[in-house]
Amino acid sequence: MSVPDPTRQLVAGQYERAVEVLDYHQHGSERCATVVIAGDSYGDDLGDQELCIELAELRMVSR
């Protein structure tokens, strides 16, 4: 098991910070992941949300 890099984070789209990837799956030809998005990503602090995101939208960025 690898140790997470504290200088990088997983994001979805432009603003959403992914806290955890729950699974990978496919909808037709679209490859997707079920991810937990941090509630503070939207500034409303409604708590973390579980969403289905296209893999093409997920990327690692520097903090």
mmCIF file with all atom_site columns, C-alpha atoms in Angstrom:
data_model
loop_
_atom_site.group_PDB
_atom_site.id
_atom_site.type_symbol
_atom_site.label_atom_id
_atom_site.label_alt_id
_atom_site.label_comp_id
_atom_site.label_asym_id
_atom_site.label_entity_id
_atom_site.label_seq_id
_atom_site.pdbx_PDB_ins_code
_atom_site.Cartn_x
_atom_site.Cartn_y
_atom_site.Cartn_z
_atom_site.occupancy
_atom_site.B_iso_or_equiv
_atom_site.pdbx_formal_charge
_atom_site.auth_seq_id
_atom_site.auth_comp_id
_atom_site.auth_asym_id
_atom_site.auth_atom_id
_atom_site.pdbx_PDB_model_num
ATOM 1  C CA . MET A 1 1  ? 0.000   0.000  0.000   1.00 0.00 ? 1  MET A CA 1
ATOM 2  C CA . SER A 1 2  ? 1.407   3.400  -0.948  1.00 0.00 ? 2  SER A CA 1
ATOM 3  C CA . VAL A 1 3  ? 1.626   6.418  1.330   1.00 0.00 ? 3  VAL A CA 1
ATOM 4  C CA . PRO A 1 4  ? -0.429  9.436  0.141   1.00 0.00 ? 4  PRO A CA 1
ATOM 5  C CA . ASP A 1 5  ? 1.601   12.395 -1.107  1.00 0.00 ? 5  ASP A CA 1
ATOM 6  C CA . PRO A 1 6  ? 0.656   15.360 1.144   1.00 0.00 ? 6  PRO A CA 1
ATOM 7  C CA . THR A 1 7  ? 1.647   17.839 -1.579  1.00 0.00 ? 7  THR A CA 1
ATOM 8  C CA . ARG A 1 8  ? -0.972  16.526 -4.049  1.00 0.00 ? 8  ARG A CA 1
ATOM 9  C CA . GLN A 1 9  ? -4.753  16.123 -3.966  1.00 0.00 ? 9  GLN A CA 1
ATOM 10 C CA . LEU A 1 10 ? -7.388  14.493 -6.159  1.00 0.00 ? 10 LEU A CA 1
ATOM 11 C CA . VAL A 1 11 ? -9.894  16.893 -7.690  1.00 0.00 ? 11 VAL A CA 1
ATOM 12 C CA . ALA A 1 12 ? -12.985 16.471 -9.848  1.00 0.00 ? 12 ALA A CA 1
ATOM 13 C CA . GLY A 1 13 ? -13.851 19.186 -12.300 1.00 0.00 ? 13 GLY A CA 1
ATOM 14 C CA . GLN A 1 14 ? -12.658 22.667 -11.433 1.00 0.00 ? 14 GLN A CA 1
ATOM 15 C CA . TYR A 1 15 ? -13.562 23.028 -7.752  1.00 0.00 ? 15 TYR A CA 1
ATOM 16 C CA . GLU A 1 16 ? -14.459 19.707 -6.150  1.00 0.00 ? 16 GLU A CA 1
ATOM 17 C CA . ARG A 1 17 ? -11.897 18.119 -3.822  1.00 0.00 ? 17 ARG A CA 1
ATOM 18 C CA . ALA A 1 18 ? -12.236 14.346 -3.794  1.00 0.00 ? 18 ALA A CA 1
ATOM 19 C CA . VAL A 1 19 ? -11.767 12.822 -0.338  1.00 0.00 ? 19 VAL A CA 1
ATOM 20 C CA . GLU A 1 20 ? -12.086 9.150  -1.308  1.00 0.00 ? 20 GLU A CA 1
ATOM 21 C CA . VAL A 1 21 ? -12.662 6.966  -4.371  1.00 0.00 ? 21 VAL A CA 1
ATOM 22 C CA . LEU A 1 22 ? -15.230 4.275  -3.535  1.00 0.00 ? 22 LEU A CA 1
ATOM 23 C CA . ASP A 1 23 ? -15.313 2.326  -6.801  1.00 0.00 ? 23 ASP A CA 1
ATOM 24 C CA . TYR A 1 24 ? -14.733 2.361  -10.544 1.00 0.00 ? 24 TYR A CA 1
ATOM 25 C CA . HIS A 1 25 ? -17.453 1.369  -12.990 1.00 0.00 ? 25 HIS A CA 1
ATOM 26 C CA . GLN A 1 26 ? -18.796 1.968  -16.474 1.00 0.00 ? 26 GLN A CA 1
ATOM 27 C CA . HIS A 1 27 ? -22.000 3.518  -17.861 1.00 0.00 ? 27 HIS A CA 1
ATOM 28 C CA . GLY A 1 28 ? -22.157 2.338  -21.459 1.00 0.00 ? 28 GLY A CA 1
ATOM 29 C CA . SER A 1 29 ? -18.838 3.537  -22.905 1.00 0.00 ? 29 SER A CA 1
ATOM 30 C CA . GLU A 1 30 ? -18.194 6.085  -20.121 1.00 0.00 ? 30 GLU A CA 1
ATOM 31 C CA . ARG A 1 31 ? -15.661 5.069  -17.480 1.00 0.00 ? 31 ARG A CA 1
ATOM 32 C CA . CYS A 1 32 ? -16.631 6.518  -14.094 1.00 0.00 ? 32 CYS A CA 1
ATOM 33 C CA . ALA A 1 33 ? -15.782 6.501  -10.410 1.00 0.00 ? 33 ALA A CA 1
ATOM 34 C CA . THR A 1 34 ? -17.943 6.921  -7.348  1.00 0.00 ? 34 THR A CA 1
ATOM 35 C CA . VAL A 1 35 ? -16.126 9.507  -5.244  1.00 0.00 ? 35 VAL A CA 1
ATOM 36 C CA . VAL A 1 36 ? -16.728 11.325 -1.981  1.00 0.00 ? 36 VAL A CA 1
ATOM 37 C CA . ILE A 1 37 ? -16.504 15.088 -2.570  1.00 0.00 ? 37 ILE A CA 1
ATOM 38 C CA . ALA A 1 38 ? -15.535 17.289 0.395   1.00 0.00 ? 38 ALA A CA 1
ATOM 39 C CA . GLY A 1 39 ? -18.464 19.392 1.576   1.00 0.00 ? 39 GLY A CA 1
ATOM 40 C CA . ASP A 1 40 ? -16.323 22.524 1.784   1.00 0.00 ? 40 ASP A CA 1
ATOM 41 C CA . SER A 1 41 ? -15.617 22.321 -1.969  1.00 0.00 ? 41 SER A CA 1
ATOM 42 C CA . TYR A 1 42 ? -18.779 24.293 -2.627  1.00 0.00 ? 42 TYR A CA 1
ATOM 43 C CA . GLY A 1 43 ? -18.488 26.738 0.272   1.00 0.00 ? 43 GLY A CA 1
ATOM 44 C CA . ASP A 1 44 ? -21.842 25.691 1.740   1.00 0.00 ? 44 ASP A CA 1
ATOM 45 C CA . ASP A 1 45 ? -20.423 23.088 4.161   1.00 0.00 ? 45 ASP A CA 1
ATOM 46 C CA . LEU A 1 46 ? -23.398 20.747 3.762   1.00 0.00 ? 46 LEU A CA 1
ATOM 47 C CA . GLY A 1 47 ? -21.150 17.781 4.421   1.00 0.00 ? 47 GLY A CA 1
ATOM 48 C CA . ASP A 1 48 ? -19.390 15.372 2.105   1.00 0.00 ? 48 ASP A CA 1
ATOM 49 C CA . GLN A 1 49 ? -21.323 14.127 -0.936  1.00 0.00 ? 49 GLN A CA 1
ATOM 50 C CA . GLU A 1 50 ? -21.037 10.836 -2.821  1.00 0.00 ? 50 GLU A CA 1
ATOM 51 C CA . LEU A 1 51 ? -21.088 11.450 -6.590  1.00 0.00 ? 51 LEU A CA 1
ATOM 52 C CA . CYS A 1 52 ? -20.498 9.561  -9.827  1.00 0.00 ? 52 CYS A CA 1
ATOM 53 C CA . ILE A 1 53 ? -17.760 11.368 -11.801 1.00 0.00 ? 53 ILE A CA 1
ATOM 54 C CA . GLU A 1 54 ? -16.354 10.601 -15.262 1.00 0.00 ? 54 GLU A CA 1
ATOM 55 C CA . LEU A 1 55 ? -12.736 9.459  -14.983 1.00 0.00 ? 55 LEU A CA 1
ATOM 56 C CA . ALA A 1 56 ? -11.774 12.143 -17.504 1.00 0.00 ? 56 ALA A CA 1
ATOM 57 C CA . GLU A 1 57 ? -12.743 14.775 -14.897 1.00 0.00 ? 57 GLU A CA 1
ATOM 58 C CA . LEU A 1 58 ? -10.502 13.381 -12.134 1.00 0.00 ? 58 LEU A CA 1
ATOM 59 C CA . ARG A 1 59 ? -6.912  14.601 -11.840 1.00 0.00 ? 59 ARG A CA 1
ATOM 60 C CA . MET A 1 60 ? -4.157  15.093 -9.295  1.00 0.00 ? 60 MET A CA 1
ATOM 61 C CA . VAL A 1 61 ? -3.036  18.667 -8.566  1.00 0.00 ? 61 VAL A CA 1
ATOM 62 C CA . SER A 1 62 ? -0.460  20.293 -6.310  1.00 0.00 ? 62 SER A CA 1
ATOM 63 C CA . ARG A 1 63 ? -1.782  21.877 -3.144  1.00 0.00 ? 63 ARG A CA 1
#
